[in-house]
XYZ file of C-alpha atoms in Angstrom:
752
model
C 62.759 -28.269 299.348
C 61.480 -28.775 302.892
C 58.596 -27.124 304.713
C 58.810 -27.720 308.472
C 56.267 -26.841 311.119
C 57.495 -27.021 314.785
C 56.928 -25.492 318.233
C 59.504 -23.309 320.029
C 60.079 -23.517 323.833
C 57.536 -21.554 326.020
C 57.485 -20.219 329.547
C 54.253 -21.068 331.277
C 53.116 -19.836 334.739
C 51.682 -22.812 336.589
C 50.343 -22.109 340.130
C 52.996 -19.579 340.923
C 55.671 -21.870 339.424
C 57.503 -21.358 336.215
C 57.328 -24.517 333.994
C 59.452 -25.053 330.949
C 57.560 -26.854 328.102
C 59.776 -28.578 325.487
C 59.083 -28.109 321.783
C 57.655 -30.960 319.589
C 60.177 -31.609 316.808
C 59.051 -32.310 313.279
C 59.415 -35.810 311.741
C 61.847 -36.359 308.851
C 62.493 -38.754 305.941
C 65.427 -41.109 305.758
C 67.698 -40.229 302.871
C 68.894 -43.625 301.678
C 70.314 -42.509 298.363
C 69.139 -42.866 294.715
C 69.577 -46.649 294.567
C 67.353 -47.335 297.563
C 63.719 -48.439 297.306
C 62.732 -46.648 300.533
C 63.304 -43.169 301.868
C 62.058 -39.921 300.367
C 61.911 -40.936 296.637
C 64.698 -38.512 295.802
C 66.308 -39.325 292.390
C 64.069 -42.365 291.930
C 64.233 -43.818 288.374
C 61.319 -45.716 286.822
C 61.185 -47.434 283.446
C 58.356 -46.184 281.249
C 57.107 -49.768 280.728
C 56.420 -50.228 284.464
C 52.950 -51.763 284.733
C 50.111 -49.886 286.370
C 49.507 -51.284 289.868
C 53.201 -51.930 290.532
C 54.575 -51.118 293.978
C 57.433 -48.779 293.035
C 58.675 -47.298 296.327
C 58.202 -47.139 300.093
C 58.354 -43.748 301.866
C 60.276 -44.169 305.094
C 60.945 -41.723 307.911
C 60.765 -41.245 311.681
C 59.747 -38.825 314.399
C 62.338 -37.621 316.973
C 59.853 -38.150 319.813
C 58.993 -41.615 318.526
C 55.422 -40.673 317.619
C 53.811 -42.663 314.815
C 54.029 -41.008 311.423
C 51.831 -40.953 308.333
C 52.784 -40.317 304.722
C 51.303 -38.387 301.864
C 51.964 -37.648 298.208
C 50.507 -34.894 296.066
C 50.992 -33.183 292.739
C 50.901 -29.583 291.704
C 47.697 -28.276 290.195
C 47.117 -29.291 286.573
C 49.530 -32.241 286.615
C 48.541 -35.884 286.242
C 48.485 -37.990 289.361
C 50.775 -40.927 288.665
C 51.023 -42.428 292.158
C 48.883 -43.480 295.102
C 50.195 -44.023 298.642
C 49.352 -46.067 301.675
C 49.403 -43.299 304.359
C 50.322 -45.643 307.174
C 52.990 -47.805 305.547
C 54.270 -45.406 302.905
C 53.877 -47.878 300.001
C 53.758 -45.977 296.704
C 51.859 -47.573 293.792
C 51.854 -46.557 290.094
C 48.296 -45.731 288.958
C 48.891 -44.115 285.536
C 50.904 -45.335 282.518
C 54.293 -43.691 282.028
C 55.543 -42.410 278.680
C 59.095 -41.093 278.568
C 58.571 -39.640 275.100
C 55.856 -37.341 276.528
C 57.243 -36.718 280.012
C 60.730 -37.791 281.027
C 60.530 -36.635 284.677
C 57.766 -36.190 287.234
C 57.706 -33.737 290.163
C 55.845 -34.889 293.267
C 55.508 -33.560 296.785
C 55.950 -36.206 299.433
C 55.044 -35.506 303.061
C 55.533 -37.050 306.489
C 53.504 -36.095 309.583
C 53.513 -37.008 313.261
C 49.993 -35.632 313.684
C 51.258 -32.199 314.739
C 54.006 -31.338 312.346
C 53.972 -31.922 308.582
C 57.099 -31.949 306.472
C 56.778 -31.574 302.677
C 59.552 -32.348 300.198
C 59.467 -31.818 296.456
C 61.290 -34.590 294.597
C 61.904 -35.417 290.946
C 61.363 -38.899 289.563
C 63.271 -39.752 286.379
C 61.482 -41.804 283.695
C 63.884 -44.106 281.834
C 63.371 -45.341 278.300
C 61.957 -48.692 277.159
C 61.851 -49.803 273.541
C 58.137 -49.053 273.061
C 58.272 -46.873 269.962
C 58.390 -47.991 266.336
C 60.410 -46.161 263.711
C 58.378 -43.685 261.637
C 59.301 -42.484 258.162
C 59.221 -38.731 257.655
C 58.604 -36.649 254.543
C 56.484 -39.357 252.958
C 55.335 -40.252 250.376
C 58.635 -40.807 248.615
C 58.362 -40.137 244.881
C 61.477 -39.556 242.813
C 62.034 -38.963 239.075
C 65.195 -40.506 237.645
C 66.418 -40.159 234.024
C 66.874 -43.538 232.379
C 70.528 -42.781 231.585
C 71.459 -42.199 235.249
C 74.738 -44.097 235.879
C 74.584 -47.235 238.001
C 75.627 -46.689 241.602
C 74.152 -43.174 241.665
C 72.199 -42.076 244.717
C 68.653 -41.062 243.855
C 66.874 -40.455 247.183
C 67.468 -40.279 250.926
C 64.834 -41.907 253.077
C 64.607 -41.001 256.744
C 62.899 -42.601 259.701
C 62.916 -41.473 263.350
C 62.474 -43.481 266.535
C 61.761 -41.503 269.694
C 63.361 -44.171 271.859
C 66.892 -43.671 273.164
C 69.887 -45.949 273.018
C 69.774 -49.004 270.779
C 65.976 -48.783 270.619
C 66.324 -45.416 268.925
C 69.020 -46.407 266.412
C 67.748 -47.267 262.916
C 69.042 -49.499 260.139
C 67.582 -49.502 256.632
C 67.210 -52.335 254.137
C 65.088 -53.275 251.120
C 62.596 -56.065 250.686
C 63.212 -58.414 247.718
C 66.708 -57.009 247.292
C 67.670 -59.726 244.811
C 64.859 -58.925 242.378
C 64.994 -55.153 242.160
C 67.445 -52.738 240.626
C 68.226 -50.706 243.746
C 70.168 -50.862 246.998
C 70.130 -48.782 250.169
C 72.775 -47.670 252.652
C 71.814 -49.335 255.928
C 72.945 -46.396 258.050
C 72.056 -43.295 256.045
C 68.958 -44.554 254.203
C 70.334 -43.315 250.858
C 68.756 -45.218 247.937
C 71.028 -45.982 244.984
C 70.904 -47.763 241.636
C 72.678 -51.115 241.915
C 76.139 -51.443 240.444
C 75.978 -52.858 236.900
C 72.240 -52.086 236.569
C 70.702 -49.602 234.133
C 67.207 -48.180 233.891
C 65.180 -48.393 230.675
C 62.117 -46.217 230.212
C 60.924 -48.329 227.282
C 60.892 -51.493 229.415
C 59.687 -50.189 232.764
C 58.569 -46.674 233.490
C 57.922 -47.059 237.212
C 59.566 -49.068 239.989
C 58.158 -49.582 243.463
C 60.681 -50.271 246.214
C 59.744 -51.219 249.776
C 62.133 -49.769 252.370
C 62.233 -51.250 255.862
C 63.473 -49.257 258.869
C 64.332 -51.423 261.879
C 65.423 -50.195 265.310
C 68.279 -51.722 267.305
C 65.965 -53.460 269.760
C 65.672 -53.123 273.501
C 63.830 -54.291 276.586
C 60.081 -53.880 276.897
C 58.372 -55.431 279.939
C 61.253 -57.828 280.396
C 61.456 -59.016 276.808
C 63.783 -57.938 274.035
C 61.711 -56.210 271.331
C 62.637 -55.045 267.846
C 60.265 -52.729 265.950
C 60.237 -51.885 262.265
C 58.318 -49.793 259.759
C 58.008 -49.894 255.993
C 57.393 -47.351 253.288
C 57.112 -47.534 249.519
C 59.336 -45.451 247.279
C 57.921 -44.716 243.825
C 60.673 -44.297 241.248
C 59.490 -42.789 237.972
C 61.952 -43.346 235.133
C 62.257 -40.337 232.838
C 62.724 -40.873 229.144
C 65.786 -39.654 227.264
C 66.343 -39.612 223.543
C 67.872 -42.966 222.743
C 65.328 -44.734 220.462
C 64.614 -44.081 216.749
C 61.065 -43.382 215.514
C 58.727 -46.277 214.678
C 56.012 -46.464 212.039
C 52.693 -47.842 213.238
C 49.958 -49.510 211.209
C 52.316 -51.042 208.670
C 52.151 -52.289 206.000
C 50.642 -49.281 204.259
C 48.288 -49.676 201.305
C 46.557 -46.815 199.497
C 44.193 -46.592 196.561
C 43.569 -43.961 193.914
C 40.317 -44.350 192.044
C 39.662 -43.156 188.524
C 37.409 -40.354 189.776
C 39.851 -39.158 192.410
C 40.724 -35.463 192.095
C 44.261 -34.208 191.943
C 45.379 -33.023 195.380
C 43.241 -35.624 197.204
C 44.658 -37.337 200.235
C 45.314 -41.047 199.669
C 46.437 -42.179 203.134
C 48.390 -40.990 206.134
C 51.461 -42.668 207.584
C 52.143 -42.249 211.275
C 55.489 -42.525 213.027
C 56.133 -42.014 216.713
C 59.288 -41.235 218.587
C 60.429 -44.421 220.302
C 61.126 -42.288 223.357
C 57.570 -41.862 224.562
C 58.387 -39.839 227.638
C 59.744 -36.754 225.874
C 59.087 -37.378 222.193
C 60.648 -35.270 219.453
C 58.678 -33.894 216.554
C 58.579 -36.089 213.439
C 59.419 -34.790 209.975
C 58.102 -36.842 206.991
C 59.616 -36.891 203.516
C 59.337 -38.869 200.268
C 62.611 -40.558 199.382
C 61.696 -42.194 196.069
C 59.031 -44.037 194.095
C 56.579 -41.176 193.664
C 57.655 -40.227 190.096
C 56.349 -36.718 190.808
C 52.821 -38.118 191.182
C 52.525 -37.971 194.975
C 53.486 -35.603 197.754
C 53.625 -35.908 201.564
C 52.863 -33.390 204.306
C 56.107 -33.021 206.237
C 54.301 -32.493 209.541
C 51.284 -34.820 209.348
C 52.504 -37.646 207.065
C 49.451 -37.291 204.794
C 50.205 -38.560 201.272
C 48.312 -36.860 198.431
C 48.037 -37.571 194.714
C 49.101 -34.462 192.765
C 48.048 -35.682 189.291
C 44.704 -36.781 187.963
C 44.285 -40.592 187.755
C 44.318 -40.637 183.959
C 47.801 -39.127 184.059
C 49.160 -41.907 186.231
C 51.171 -44.305 184.124
C 51.428 -47.234 186.565
C 48.860 -49.380 188.310
C 50.935 -49.703 191.481
C 53.297 -47.195 193.047
C 55.759 -48.138 195.789
C 56.754 -45.088 197.814
C 59.650 -45.005 200.274
C 58.860 -42.696 203.219
C 61.406 -41.357 205.720
C 60.400 -40.288 209.237
C 63.057 -38.176 210.978
C 63.211 -36.902 214.558
C 63.839 -33.191 214.938
C 65.639 -32.014 218.040
C 64.693 -28.830 219.852
C 67.259 -27.030 217.723
C 65.650 -28.342 214.520
C 68.392 -30.846 213.703
C 67.683 -34.348 212.397
C 68.869 -36.881 214.963
C 67.589 -40.359 214.016
C 65.193 -41.650 211.359
C 63.337 -44.698 210.039
C 61.865 -45.838 206.704
C 58.547 -47.344 205.594
C 57.146 -48.522 202.269
C 53.716 -47.439 200.992
C 51.962 -49.369 198.207
C 49.435 -47.279 196.268
C 47.189 -49.047 193.779
C 45.258 -47.264 191.048
C 41.710 -48.730 190.893
C 38.654 -48.390 188.733
C 35.018 -47.472 189.572
C 32.877 -49.228 192.153
C 31.370 -51.948 189.954
C 33.052 -55.171 190.959
C 32.516 -57.759 193.717
C 35.493 -58.943 195.779
C 37.693 -61.274 193.783
C 40.233 -63.838 194.919
C 43.561 -64.060 193.138
C 46.254 -66.668 193.082
C 49.767 -66.376 191.761
C 48.487 -66.693 188.184
C 45.377 -64.555 188.355
C 41.765 -64.944 189.561
C 41.246 -68.234 191.335
C 38.406 -69.782 193.338
C 40.094 -72.964 194.592
C 43.265 -73.144 196.623
C 44.910 -76.383 197.651
C 47.674 -77.078 200.141
C 49.396 -80.207 201.371
C 50.925 -79.966 204.853
C 51.976 -82.092 207.776
C 49.661 -82.558 210.727
C 50.050 -80.595 213.977
C 51.834 -77.467 212.755
C 52.733 -74.983 215.523
C 49.924 -72.734 216.683
C 50.327 -69.273 215.202
C 52.067 -70.612 212.097
C 51.061 -68.991 208.799
C 50.052 -71.306 205.929
C 52.578 -69.815 203.520
C 51.689 -72.281 200.813
C 48.368 -70.483 200.324
C 49.101 -67.476 198.092
C 45.742 -65.688 198.216
C 45.034 -62.070 197.470
C 41.563 -60.574 197.631
C 40.625 -57.416 195.801
C 37.578 -55.275 195.331
C 38.111 -52.858 192.441
C 35.427 -50.551 193.702
C 36.323 -47.388 195.571
C 35.530 -45.859 198.937
C 33.014 -47.590 201.153
C 31.961 -49.849 198.281
C 35.378 -51.491 198.405
C 35.115 -52.444 202.072
C 34.342 -56.067 202.751
C 34.744 -58.725 205.457
C 36.590 -62.027 205.245
C 35.769 -65.190 207.141
C 36.355 -68.930 206.963
C 33.338 -71.246 206.811
C 33.996 -74.821 207.952
C 35.214 -76.675 211.070
C 35.493 -73.970 213.681
C 38.458 -73.047 215.835
C 41.116 -74.678 213.653
C 42.267 -71.758 211.492
C 41.623 -68.049 211.447
C 41.945 -65.604 208.610
C 43.481 -62.134 208.711
C 42.654 -59.458 207.981
C 38.980 -59.809 208.818
C 38.067 -56.462 207.288
C 39.590 -55.307 203.986
C 39.491 -52.046 202.139
C 40.101 -52.621 198.428
C 42.812 -55.265 198.572
C 44.717 -57.403 201.023
C 46.964 -60.402 201.180
C 44.914 -63.152 202.829
C 46.745 -64.940 205.632
C 45.486 -68.178 207.148
C 46.917 -68.840 210.636
C 46.876 -72.047 212.669
C 44.741 -71.621 215.783
C 44.311 -75.177 217.117
C 47.214 -77.485 216.303
C 45.737 -80.487 218.117
C 42.677 -80.507 215.821
C 44.864 -80.787 212.725
C 45.242 -84.514 213.186
C 45.817 -86.933 210.336
C 44.308 -89.753 212.370
C 41.000 -87.816 212.470
C 40.960 -86.027 209.128
C 43.041 -86.730 206.051
C 41.568 -83.663 204.376
C 40.113 -80.376 205.671
C 37.823 -78.254 203.525
C 36.837 -74.622 204.082
C 35.028 -71.867 202.246
C 36.747 -68.486 202.198
C 33.952 -65.910 202.048
C 34.367 -62.236 201.125
C 31.214 -60.139 201.524
C 30.840 -56.392 201.193
C 29.886 -54.470 204.318
C 28.223 -51.198 203.435
C 26.722 -51.768 200.004
C 23.077 -52.517 199.347
C 24.053 -55.230 196.874
C 26.252 -57.076 199.409
C 28.414 -58.451 196.631
C 30.319 -61.514 197.750
C 32.705 -64.155 196.492
C 33.824 -67.530 197.760
C 36.899 -69.642 197.259
C 37.432 -73.248 198.283
C 40.426 -74.020 200.457
C 41.351 -77.699 200.534
C 44.104 -78.817 202.912
C 45.436 -82.338 202.569
C 47.232 -83.600 205.643
C 50.373 -85.693 205.723
C 50.942 -88.041 208.612
C 53.782 -87.672 211.111
C 54.926 -90.092 213.718
C 53.178 -88.204 216.494
C 51.774 -91.148 218.438
C 53.387 -93.613 220.793
C 52.280 -97.260 220.762
C 49.803 -97.726 223.585
C 49.028 -100.981 225.367
C 45.453 -101.969 226.001
C 46.372 -102.292 229.683
C 49.173 -101.080 231.922
C 49.704 -104.618 233.173
C 48.781 -108.172 232.200
C 48.107 -111.042 234.601
C 48.367 -114.645 233.371
C 48.275 -118.131 234.858
C 49.711 -121.332 233.410
C 49.749 -124.883 234.864
C 53.185 -126.169 235.753
C 52.701 -129.270 233.578
C 52.225 -127.180 230.415
C 54.587 -128.321 227.633
C 57.284 -126.071 226.189
C 56.011 -123.578 223.609
C 52.639 -123.122 225.367
C 50.895 -119.762 224.956
C 50.691 -117.767 228.168
C 49.072 -114.422 227.361
C 48.636 -112.066 224.405
C 49.453 -108.381 224.851
C 48.091 -105.760 222.491
C 49.393 -102.292 221.669
C 48.152 -99.991 218.942
C 49.757 -97.037 217.166
C 47.271 -94.916 215.181
C 49.998 -93.546 212.917
C 49.934 -94.669 209.302
C 52.343 -96.802 207.317
C 55.523 -98.005 208.935
C 54.987 -95.581 211.820
C 51.915 -97.556 212.840
C 53.670 -100.916 212.891
C 54.406 -102.207 216.375
C 57.193 -104.561 217.380
C 57.034 -106.387 220.713
C 59.872 -107.460 222.987
C 60.273 -108.501 226.601
C 63.002 -107.830 229.118
C 63.638 -108.210 232.806
C 64.915 -110.841 235.229
C 61.897 -113.117 234.778
C 62.093 -113.585 230.996
C 64.442 -116.609 230.827
C 61.665 -119.161 230.314
C 59.515 -117.015 227.980
C 59.457 -115.621 224.453
C 57.200 -113.109 222.685
C 56.160 -113.042 219.067
C 57.415 -109.667 217.767
C 54.341 -109.054 215.616
C 51.396 -110.686 217.383
C 52.412 -109.952 220.983
C 51.746 -113.566 222.083
C 53.913 -114.533 225.030
C 54.754 -118.246 225.173
C 57.164 -120.540 226.982
C 60.547 -121.523 225.617
C 60.419 -124.839 223.724
C 62.721 -126.380 226.332
C 61.111 -124.672 229.324
C 59.966 -126.868 232.225
C 57.770 -125.020 234.694
C 57.827 -126.130 238.291
C 55.656 -124.363 240.839
C 57.742 -125.918 243.606
C 60.862 -124.141 242.270
C 59.340 -120.794 241.215
C 55.671 -119.937 241.032
C 55.887 -116.188 240.198
C 57.422 -114.455 237.177
C 57.406 -110.724 236.527
C 58.876 -108.815 233.579
C 58.193 -105.945 231.182
C 56.861 -106.000 227.635
C 57.832 -103.220 225.238
C 55.870 -101.993 222.219
C 58.044 -99.948 219.853
C 57.447 -98.303 216.487
C 59.964 -97.977 213.682
C 61.380 -94.685 215.009
C 61.961 -96.032 218.495
C 58.936 -94.510 220.214
C 57.733 -97.023 222.744
C 55.639 -97.723 225.793
C 55.872 -100.380 228.479
C 53.494 -102.694 230.278
C 54.154 -105.104 233.109
C 53.438 -108.830 232.936
C 52.723 -110.981 236.002
C 52.697 -114.776 235.434
C 51.659 -117.275 238.084
C 52.631 -120.954 237.634
C 49.707 -123.031 238.918
C 50.586 -125.998 241.045
C 49.593 -129.485 239.805
C 49.375 -132.435 242.174
C 52.417 -134.266 240.819
C 54.123 -135.388 244.044
C 52.908 -138.158 246.390
C 53.562 -137.899 250.124
C 56.856 -139.569 251.120
C 57.932 -141.167 254.414
C 61.584 -140.961 255.414
C 61.674 -144.808 255.667
C 59.211 -147.403 254.487
C 59.824 -149.460 257.660
C 60.165 -147.514 260.898
C 60.654 -148.582 264.510
C 59.292 -146.561 267.424
C 59.238 -147.127 271.200
C 55.990 -146.066 272.826
C 55.766 -145.376 276.554
C 52.291 -145.985 277.841
C 50.591 -142.607 278.122
C 52.786 -140.864 275.504
C 52.210 -140.816 271.706
C 54.651 -141.492 268.887
C 54.618 -139.544 265.632
C 55.047 -140.526 262.035
C 55.520 -137.913 259.302
C 55.331 -137.774 255.521
C 56.269 -134.797 253.302
C 54.501 -133.775 250.072
C 56.742 -131.682 247.749
C 53.840 -129.981 245.957
C 53.871 -126.150 246.190
C 50.302 -125.251 247.076
C 47.393 -126.383 249.117
C 45.524 -128.703 249.022
C 48.074 -130.669 247.006
C 50.629 -130.618 249.834
C 48.241 -131.259 252.767
C 48.691 -134.805 254.116
C 46.094 -136.898 255.981
C 47.162 -139.967 257.990
C 45.295 -143.227 258.661
C 46.020 -146.737 259.969
C 45.379 -149.200 257.192
C 46.080 -152.421 259.103
C 46.755 -153.393 262.741
C 46.312 -156.671 264.662
C 44.449 -156.462 266.928
C 42.590 -153.518 265.402
C 41.393 -151.620 268.454
C 44.689 -150.819 270.161
C 45.845 -147.571 268.450
C 44.378 -144.226 267.366
C 46.062 -141.854 264.865
C 45.593 -138.070 264.478
C 44.555 -137.466 260.865
C 46.395 -134.120 260.582
C 49.549 -134.542 262.705
C 50.275 -138.275 262.377
C 50.487 -138.765 266.161
C 49.741 -142.384 267.191
C 48.632 -143.239 270.722
C 47.027 -146.142 272.580
C 43.324 -146.303 273.073
C 42.236 -144.504 276.218
C 41.374 -147.704 278.092
C 44.956 -149.099 277.811
C 46.837 -147.791 280.854
C 49.348 -150.645 281.619
C 51.230 -153.574 280.128
C 48.916 -155.983 281.961
C 45.992 -154.815 279.838
C 48.080 -155.306 276.712
C 49.061 -158.848 277.835
C 45.377 -159.638 278.183
C 44.738 -158.475 274.628
C 47.491 -160.437 272.880
C 49.647 -163.479 273.466
C 52.642 -161.590 272.071
C 54.618 -161.074 275.267
C 57.282 -158.851 273.751
C 54.609 -156.132 273.144
C 55.763 -155.235 269.622
C 53.091 -154.317 267.013
C 53.443 -153.793 263.315
C 51.103 -151.194 261.754
C 50.577 -150.227 258.137
C 50.125 -146.407 258.062
C 48.892 -144.515 254.998
C 49.754 -140.845 254.109
C 47.361 -139.390 251.516
C 47.350 -135.871 250.029
C 44.218 -133.839 249.251
C 44.996 -133.145 245.593
C 42.936 -134.185 242.639
C 43.711 -136.840 241.691
C 44.991 -137.827 245.122
C 48.281 -139.642 245.823
C 49.048 -141.868 248.821
C 51.971 -143.768 250.332
C 52.139 -146.468 253.026
C 54.806 -147.367 255.548
C 55.244 -150.188 258.089
C 55.634 -148.941 261.634
C 56.922 -151.290 264.365
C 55.972 -150.081 267.839
C 57.612 -151.467 271.012
C 55.258 -150.720 273.937
C 56.789 -150.390 277.417
C 56.191 -148.737 280.750
C 58.257 -145.761 281.871
C 60.826 -147.530 284.296
C 61.313 -150.480 282.005
C 61.848 -148.050 279.226
C 64.651 -146.363 281.130
C 66.425 -149.704 281.822
C 66.069 -150.780 278.241
C 67.370 -147.439 277.087
C 70.388 -147.741 279.401
C 71.225 -151.308 278.267
C 70.719 -150.300 274.672
C 73.137 -147.446 275.269
C 75.745 -149.808 276.679
C 75.394 -152.052 273.667
C 75.956 -149.102 271.422
C 79.048 -147.996 273.476
C 81.106 -151.100 274.548
C 83.970 -148.996 275.875
C 81.601 -147.756 278.554
C 81.301 -151.357 279.930
C 85.082 -151.683 279.946
C 85.387 -148.383 281.824
C 82.956 -149.562 284.505
C 84.880 -152.856 284.954
C 88.224 -151.100 285.299
C 86.779 -148.626 287.798
C 85.707 -151.586 290.013
C 89.119 -153.263 289.836
C 90.969 -150.080 290.741
C 88.624 -149.404 293.646
C 89.294 -152.925 295.102
C 93.077 -152.491 294.838
C 92.890 -149.114 296.553
C 90.899 -150.474 299.521
C 93.340 -153.423 299.946
C 96.346 -151.099 300.059
C 94.768 -148.874 302.694
C 93.977 -151.867 304.996
C 97.486 -153.289 304.595
C 99.077 -149.960 305.510
C 96.974 -149.671 308.709
C 97.903 -153.206 309.878
C 101.573 -152.535 309.226
C 101.670 -149.442 311.438
C 99.809 -151.211 314.254
C 102.348 -154.095 314.326
C 105.251 -151.706 314.289
C 103.885 -149.897 317.338
C 103.444 -153.067 319.298
C 107.017 -154.191 318.628
C 108.269 -150.987 320.157
C 106.224 -151.430 323.406
C 107.446 -155.027 324.287
C 111.201 -155.593 325.027
C 113.066 -158.258 323.230
C 113.401 -161.628 324.915
C 109.904 -161.732 326.274
C 107.502 -163.884 324.300
C 103.784 -163.236 324.549
C 101.665 -166.310 324.634
C 98.766 -166.398 322.358
C 95.933 -168.804 322.970
C 93.885 -169.504 319.874
C 90.363 -170.725 320.312
C 88.435 -173.055 318.107
C 87.269 -171.603 314.774
C 83.786 -170.121 314.584
C 81.287 -171.353 312.088
C 80.116 -168.873 309.198
C 76.472 -167.877 308.544
C 75.181 -167.608 304.984
């Protein structure tokens, strides 16, 4: 919509002349289309994630007269101002955050003015979606009740989440966390929750399941990045009980007592049965099946058992009643049932302390033989103990406890009314150890609770333990380190290993053996654990100085442990140094040393370290020797053969030295060698070396001789050829018949 202000043409009287004044036309916007970033903002689209402060558009227009224009932007009253404008350049800047989910288009009024005319245009700006919204579950919380007999694969609930974004950012997929560990699955598109195929619900095992549902959108761009949002919710699935479990008696076994002063019609005890289906339990109907002999009755609704005869009419001391508990459906029909046994004892007046009984009557000492380390929780069935107090009512109530080493056994029941079978249960298997105790003694104490007399009784419990092979032989050390000299004779002891087995008898006997790659030269005594060398073994540190193998300690049932043995063969100084030759010849050039070397075959220092010395030389002050390397050189003052000639009359300059090589072992060994040294200067040495080489290779001399002969023949042939060609040329220049006269002069004398 455009609002235009302009001036129409006017007639003006100017000094008796009529002047025509032209109108000033209004400016206008360029309409560059919806895809342009300049013009009048018509059909401009902006993403809702455009950052505040972004330059989003440039208003662009012109004035027909070419006057400068200014721009403006405004909003209708009550609407938020989303944009600011540079009035001179028309640059439009976003100043408020956009939210497509709240407002998907914005109406603005843009204006252009040339200072006289103002043109307003109302334009709509479309806000496009960005993936800036997370899915949200609706209709929460999700709580569903499912009967336990619902078939697998059945749908039980539809979850729903909404995402206000459009496009892929608004599409939602559903899935479950921990899908492999729960009993449910979900349709990824519809959000329908189902029971997994092949899975059943069981109220008696688990009454409630908690399932975490995840709703994830399809992702989309947000400020240039691809974003995926998700939400979670918890579905509570309450499993409803159905009738599929028979009733169960609680508090069994049942014992009741009728005292001699009990009145007929008195209640003896009450049995209680509950429907196994706890969610919607049926009513229980009780009935006596047999064993009462018309002496007892039961309340069909409560399970209370009453004596219907006086005690002196009862013919038995113990009655065993069989009770049936039946479930009654809503229609009153019996569906399922269960049985229980009730033992009712007829007892006398309250005038007796608690008494312990064995299989043959009253007993105050009970003995048992058992193996050590029985399983924890095991009942000592060999102890047949019954405790009874023949009193009645509160006077027949007493406590039981074990007095002795604590924490090993416990006794049940701890509180008894009238009579009970005493059960002793293993509580700490590790403490029942034959190696610590061969016999355990306890006092079983029964003491009344609510009587002033506090009558009590005790019985001795003696438990004799039998050993088991429950221990493994154990070495005194995980490894053994030994050293033995290499000159030790065969059969020498090296080291003794020790392993102990605390078990008794044959189980405690230990047999030793060795194995491994290093055992060839060694044996072990199977009983004492002494490791010694083979009778024929010869140890040599120079061949092998380290041996490593395993020793095994084993009991008669094959239980064993291992330790590692490290043996070092100690070197003994049993090799003297050795020269390669006892008489050696060396050529020494003045200024350069010669070297003599001896090798000691011992394995370790200092036995194989060699020191050198000159034992004899004539004259004595001509040579020095390096003690460590064996290098021999002339004294520093001898720099030429002339000096040597002044020292000795021996003109051939050959010395004989006696050199000693001595090791540092204890005791020490030494060896001597004769060294002949030919002293020469460097040039003379080269000539001598050359001549010596010719002597060693006679064919070389023959080759030199033949090379000289062939060279002489070649030169002679060349000269003869030249003379021949010269004579031939001359014969061609002079005609035949003319003889040239040659005058020969006297011979010249030769100069030597």
